[in-house]
Short mmCIF file of C-alpha atoms and ligand atoms in Angstrom, two decimals:
data_model
loop_
_atom_site.label_atom_id
_atom_site.label_comp_id
_atom_site.label_asym_id
_atom_site.label_seq_id
_atom_site.Cartn_x
_atom_site.Cartn_y
_atom_site.Cartn_z
CA UNK A 43 -28.01 -92.72 -118.04
CA UNK A 44 -24.80 -92.29 -119.97
CA UNK A 45 -23.38 -95.13 -122.07
CA UNK A 46 -19.93 -93.74 -121.31
CA UNK A 47 -17.81 -94.80 -118.34
CA UNK A 48 -18.21 -92.25 -115.57
CA UNK A 49 -14.96 -90.58 -114.53
CA UNK A 50 -14.27 -89.26 -111.04
CA UNK A 51 -11.19 -87.07 -111.44
CA UNK A 52 -9.62 -85.30 -108.49
CA UNK A 53 -7.73 -82.04 -108.91
CA UNK A 54 -5.60 -81.58 -105.84
CA UNK A 55 -4.27 -78.19 -107.00
CA UNK A 56 -1.27 -77.12 -104.83
CA UNK A 57 -2.03 -79.48 -101.95
CA UNK A 58 -0.30 -82.50 -100.34
CA UNK A 59 3.41 -83.34 -100.18
CA UNK A 60 4.90 -86.50 -101.75
CA UNK A 61 4.71 -88.20 -98.35
CA UNK A 62 1.07 -87.24 -97.88
CA UNK A 63 0.40 -88.42 -101.43
CA UNK A 64 1.74 -91.91 -100.65
CA UNK A 65 -0.40 -92.15 -97.54
CA UNK A 66 -3.55 -90.94 -99.34
CA UNK A 67 -3.17 -93.13 -102.44
CA UNK A 68 -2.41 -96.17 -100.32
CA UNK A 69 -5.66 -95.70 -98.40
CA UNK A 70 -7.68 -94.77 -101.51
CA UNK A 71 -6.63 -97.94 -103.36
CA UNK A 72 -8.54 -100.16 -100.96
CA UNK A 73 -11.56 -97.88 -100.85
CA UNK A 74 -12.17 -97.63 -104.61
CA UNK A 75 -11.03 -101.08 -105.79
CA UNK A 76 -13.57 -102.59 -108.17
CA UNK A 77 -15.59 -99.39 -108.59
CA UNK A 78 -17.57 -98.80 -111.80
CA UNK A 79 -16.10 -95.34 -112.24
CA UNK A 80 -12.74 -94.54 -113.77
CA UNK A 81 -10.73 -93.07 -110.91
CA UNK A 82 -8.17 -90.35 -111.65
CA UNK A 83 -6.16 -88.15 -109.28
CA UNK A 84 -4.55 -84.96 -110.53
CA UNK A 85 -1.58 -84.36 -108.25
CA UNK A 86 1.18 -81.70 -108.10
CA UNK A 87 4.06 -82.60 -110.44
CA UNK A 88 6.52 -83.37 -107.63
CA UNK A 89 3.98 -85.84 -106.18
CA UNK A 90 3.62 -87.80 -109.44
CA UNK A 91 6.36 -90.39 -108.72
CA UNK A 92 4.83 -91.11 -105.30
CA UNK A 93 1.33 -91.35 -106.76
CA UNK A 94 2.20 -93.64 -109.68
CA UNK A 95 4.39 -95.88 -107.51
CA UNK A 96 1.69 -96.45 -104.89
CA UNK A 97 -1.15 -96.64 -107.45
CA UNK A 98 0.64 -99.34 -109.49
CA UNK A 99 -1.58 -102.39 -109.99
CA UNK A 100 -4.69 -100.56 -108.73
CA UNK A 101 -7.54 -98.92 -110.67
CA UNK A 102 -6.29 -95.42 -109.81
CA UNK A 103 -4.87 -93.42 -112.72
CA UNK A 104 -2.64 -90.42 -112.24
CA UNK A 105 -3.08 -87.05 -113.94
CA UNK A 106 -0.76 -84.05 -114.10
CA UNK A 107 -2.23 -80.59 -113.61
CA UNK A 108 -0.22 -78.89 -116.35
CA UNK A 109 2.49 -79.49 -118.95
CA UNK A 110 4.52 -77.45 -121.43
CA UNK A 111 3.80 -78.03 -125.12
CA UNK A 112 7.44 -77.91 -126.23
CA UNK A 113 9.42 -81.15 -126.16
CA UNK A 114 12.46 -79.72 -124.33
CA UNK A 115 14.61 -76.62 -124.05
CA UNK A 116 15.03 -73.33 -122.23
CA UNK A 117 11.69 -73.19 -120.36
CA UNK A 118 12.75 -72.77 -116.74
CA UNK A 119 10.34 -74.31 -114.28
CA UNK A 120 8.34 -76.29 -116.84
CA UNK A 121 7.90 -80.03 -117.39
CA UNK A 122 7.46 -81.83 -120.71
CA UNK A 123 5.07 -84.54 -121.88
CA UNK A 124 7.93 -87.07 -122.16
CA UNK A 125 8.80 -86.48 -118.49
CA UNK A 126 5.21 -87.08 -117.40
CA UNK A 127 4.76 -90.10 -119.65
CA UNK A 128 7.89 -91.76 -118.28
CA UNK A 129 6.49 -91.41 -114.76
CA UNK A 130 3.29 -93.24 -115.71
CA UNK A 131 0.95 -90.26 -116.11
CA UNK A 132 -2.16 -91.07 -118.18
CA UNK A 133 -4.09 -87.78 -118.20
CA UNK A 134 -3.11 -84.12 -118.12
CA UNK A 135 -5.54 -81.41 -116.98
CA UNK A 136 -5.19 -78.36 -119.23
CA UNK A 137 -6.96 -75.03 -119.43
CA UNK A 138 -8.08 -74.96 -115.80
CA UNK A 139 -9.50 -71.52 -115.02
CA UNK A 140 -6.81 -71.00 -112.36
CA UNK A 141 -4.12 -71.55 -114.97
CA UNK A 142 -5.91 -69.26 -117.40
CA UNK A 143 -6.31 -66.52 -114.76
CA UNK A 144 -3.02 -66.70 -112.84
CA UNK A 145 -0.63 -68.05 -115.47
CA UNK A 146 -1.95 -66.55 -118.70
CA UNK A 147 -2.91 -69.83 -120.39
CA UNK A 148 -4.73 -69.05 -123.65
CA UNK A 149 -6.96 -71.21 -125.85
CA UNK A 150 -4.13 -71.37 -128.40
CA UNK A 151 -1.69 -72.66 -125.76
CA UNK A 152 -4.28 -75.20 -124.64
CA UNK A 153 -4.57 -76.41 -128.22
CA UNK A 154 -0.77 -76.83 -128.47
CA UNK A 155 -0.74 -78.66 -125.13
CA UNK A 156 -3.53 -81.01 -126.27
CA UNK A 157 -1.53 -81.82 -129.42
CA UNK A 158 1.66 -82.54 -127.43
CA UNK A 159 -0.17 -84.65 -124.81
CA UNK A 160 -1.82 -86.83 -127.45
CA UNK A 161 1.45 -87.19 -129.38
CA UNK A 162 3.08 -88.44 -126.17
CA UNK A 163 0.41 -91.13 -125.71
CA UNK A 164 -1.50 -89.45 -122.87
CA UNK A 165 -4.98 -87.90 -122.83
CA UNK A 166 -5.91 -84.29 -122.07
CA UNK A 167 -8.71 -83.26 -119.74
CA UNK A 168 -9.60 -79.91 -121.31
CA UNK A 169 -11.31 -77.43 -118.99
CA UNK A 170 -13.67 -74.67 -120.05
CA UNK A 171 -16.25 -72.50 -118.37
CA UNK A 172 -17.70 -69.04 -118.00
CA UNK A 173 -17.38 -66.28 -115.41
CA UNK A 174 -20.42 -65.08 -113.48
CA UNK A 175 -20.52 -61.93 -115.64
CA UNK A 176 -20.54 -63.99 -118.83
CA UNK A 177 -23.39 -66.11 -117.45
CA UNK A 178 -25.34 -63.02 -116.45
CA UNK A 179 -24.78 -61.51 -119.89
CA UNK A 180 -26.14 -64.66 -121.55
CA UNK A 181 -22.93 -65.54 -123.42
CA UNK A 182 -22.10 -68.83 -121.65
CA UNK A 183 -22.80 -71.07 -124.64
CA UNK A 184 -20.85 -68.98 -127.14
CA UNK A 185 -17.93 -68.54 -124.73
CA UNK A 186 -17.63 -72.27 -124.01
CA UNK A 187 -18.09 -73.18 -127.68
CA UNK A 188 -15.28 -70.76 -128.59
CA UNK A 189 -12.94 -72.19 -125.91
CA UNK A 190 -13.50 -75.78 -127.01
CA UNK A 191 -13.42 -75.04 -130.73
CA UNK A 192 -9.94 -73.50 -130.44
CA UNK A 193 -8.70 -76.17 -128.00
CA UNK A 194 -9.62 -78.95 -130.44
CA UNK A 195 -8.22 -77.33 -133.62
CA UNK A 196 -6.44 -79.90 -135.76
CA UNK A 197 -7.26 -82.90 -133.55
CA UNK A 198 -8.57 -86.02 -135.27
CA UNK A 199 -11.96 -87.61 -134.68
CA UNK A 200 -10.30 -90.59 -133.01
CA UNK A 201 -8.35 -88.33 -130.66
CA UNK A 202 -11.41 -86.31 -129.72
CA UNK A 203 -13.40 -89.47 -128.97
CA UNK A 204 -10.80 -90.46 -126.35
CA UNK A 205 -10.03 -87.16 -124.64
CA UNK A 206 -12.07 -85.61 -121.84
CA UNK A 207 -13.70 -82.18 -121.60
CA UNK A 208 -14.52 -80.64 -118.23
CA UNK A 209 -17.14 -77.93 -118.01
CA UNK A 210 -16.33 -75.84 -114.96
CA UNK A 211 -18.29 -72.63 -114.42
CA UNK A 212 -15.74 -70.35 -112.74
CA UNK A 213 -18.33 -69.02 -110.29
CA UNK A 214 -18.82 -72.56 -108.96
CA UNK A 215 -15.14 -73.48 -108.43
CA UNK A 216 -14.09 -73.58 -104.79
CA UNK A 217 -17.08 -71.47 -103.81
CA UNK A 218 -19.39 -74.17 -102.49
CA UNK A 219 -21.88 -72.80 -105.04
CA UNK A 220 -22.65 -75.76 -107.33
CA UNK A 221 -24.40 -75.25 -110.65
CA UNK A 222 -27.83 -76.88 -110.56
CA UNK A 223 -28.08 -80.24 -112.32
CA UNK A 224 -30.01 -78.49 -115.09
CA UNK A 225 -27.49 -75.64 -115.50
CA UNK A 226 -24.61 -78.12 -115.69
CA UNK A 227 -26.49 -80.40 -118.08
CA UNK A 228 -27.48 -77.51 -120.33
CA UNK A 229 -23.86 -76.46 -120.99
CA UNK A 230 -22.57 -80.04 -121.25
CA UNK A 231 -25.26 -80.58 -123.91
CA UNK A 232 -24.04 -77.46 -125.75
CA UNK A 233 -20.52 -78.93 -125.77
CA UNK A 234 -21.78 -82.29 -127.04
CA UNK A 235 -23.74 -80.54 -129.78
CA UNK A 236 -20.55 -78.72 -130.79
CA UNK A 237 -18.80 -82.11 -131.04
CA UNK A 238 -21.64 -83.32 -133.29
CA UNK A 239 -21.11 -80.30 -135.55
CA UNK A 240 -17.32 -80.69 -135.66
CA UNK A 241 -16.89 -84.48 -135.65
CA UNK A 242 -20.29 -86.14 -136.10
CA UNK A 243 -22.55 -88.19 -133.87
CA UNK A 244 -20.30 -91.19 -133.29
CA UNK A 245 -17.47 -89.12 -131.84
CA UNK A 246 -19.83 -86.92 -129.83
CA UNK A 247 -21.37 -90.03 -128.26
CA UNK A 248 -17.95 -91.27 -127.12
CA UNK A 249 -16.27 -88.14 -125.74
CA UNK A 250 -16.61 -87.78 -122.00
CA UNK A 251 -17.79 -84.43 -120.69
CA UNK A 252 -17.34 -83.86 -116.96
CA UNK A 253 -18.85 -81.22 -114.71
CA UNK A 254 -16.65 -79.43 -112.18
CA UNK A 255 -17.49 -76.84 -109.54
CA UNK A 256 -18.07 -77.74 -105.89
CA UNK A 257 -18.90 -81.39 -106.61
CA UNK A 258 -19.27 -83.21 -103.29
CA UNK A 259 -20.49 -86.50 -101.84
CA UNK A 260 -24.04 -85.14 -101.64
CA UNK A 261 -24.51 -83.83 -105.17
CA UNK A 262 -22.39 -86.20 -107.31
CA UNK A 263 -25.08 -88.80 -107.92
CA UNK A 264 -27.65 -86.37 -109.30
CA UNK A 265 -25.10 -84.49 -111.43
CA UNK A 266 -23.56 -87.67 -112.86
CA UNK A 267 -27.03 -89.01 -113.71
CA UNK A 268 -27.68 -86.21 -116.18
CA UNK A 269 -27.61 -87.46 -119.79
CA UNK A 270 -24.65 -85.36 -120.94
CA UNK A 271 -22.58 -85.39 -117.74
CA UNK A 272 -20.08 -88.24 -117.60
CA UNK A 273 -18.58 -87.62 -114.19
CA UNK A 274 -16.81 -84.84 -112.35
CA UNK A 275 -13.60 -82.89 -111.99
CA UNK A 276 -13.42 -82.48 -108.25
CA UNK A 277 -11.25 -80.01 -106.36
CA UNK A 278 -11.75 -79.61 -102.60
CA UNK A 279 -13.66 -82.85 -102.04
CA UNK A 280 -10.94 -84.91 -103.75
CA UNK A 281 -8.54 -84.07 -100.90
CA UNK A 282 -10.68 -85.94 -98.39
CA UNK A 283 -10.66 -89.74 -98.52
CA UNK A 284 -14.25 -90.30 -97.43
CA UNK A 285 -15.71 -87.60 -99.68
CA UNK A 286 -13.77 -88.73 -102.75
CA UNK A 287 -14.64 -92.39 -102.06
CA UNK A 288 -18.33 -91.48 -101.96
CA UNK A 289 -18.05 -89.50 -105.21
CA UNK A 290 -16.35 -92.47 -106.91
CA UNK A 291 -19.08 -94.76 -105.53
CA UNK A 292 -21.94 -92.32 -106.25
CA UNK A 293 -23.96 -95.14 -107.86
CA UNK A 294 -23.56 -97.65 -105.01
C1 PEP B 543 -11.53 -77.67 -109.65
O1 PEP B 543 -10.50 -77.40 -109.08
O2 PEP B 543 -11.50 -78.02 -110.83
C2 PEP B 543 -12.79 -77.61 -108.90
C3 PEP B 543 -13.91 -77.86 -109.53
O3 PEP B 543 -12.72 -77.28 -107.57
P1 PEP B 543 -13.89 -77.45 -106.48
O4 PEP B 543 -14.43 -78.85 -106.62
O5 PEP B 543 -13.19 -77.24 -105.16
O6 PEP B 543 -14.92 -76.41 -106.76
#
């Protein structure tokens, strides 16, 4: 069992309005109060004020799903780290496969975003993961190592010990096709070994590595019990109160 605090992080993607956010967070507060897991919800940017306002004083932390790495300027449609920080955001999800695929996010951009997020006093949740073709070609480990190596360029040992990495095999996201506990553990162990190589044992022991890809109320406990899996980044199941509550309370 991991010595690290398990994190249950929801990624709502483009779902729920600000009004629906208030209703959901209000109900979730009571359901997850006092849980052993760190509870995070990644909400659409326009829902952040609603989420942080209702979550105030509870154990629910709010994450953004994206941010721009520049501080300000002519970047129509983007939001900055300072804007998120002022609203009470604590984590920012970066490098999600949907952002890589549909919005051209590269490893270099993810690295710049990680730098900006940490400079603003927030923590990145850095996503990585292979396609089905990459898995079938046997290049999963080298692909994920490459993604994380570039994402972490220039970050200090202290910063890396506090941030979160999410291993999300693309073939398991939103497909209902979860990686087996062993498949998920194997790649999370590869990532931890990379952290040992880059930053040493102490840092590698502290950094949380989540699994994401069709996590649900039925499979969370087994996945989160694996030695190198410190919780989950949860898409679909985080939109449902009962399912997300059960994932948060997987150890109850
Ligand atoms: C995700 O969006 O990061 C994700 C893992 O989605 P799902 O849980 O729906 O597969």
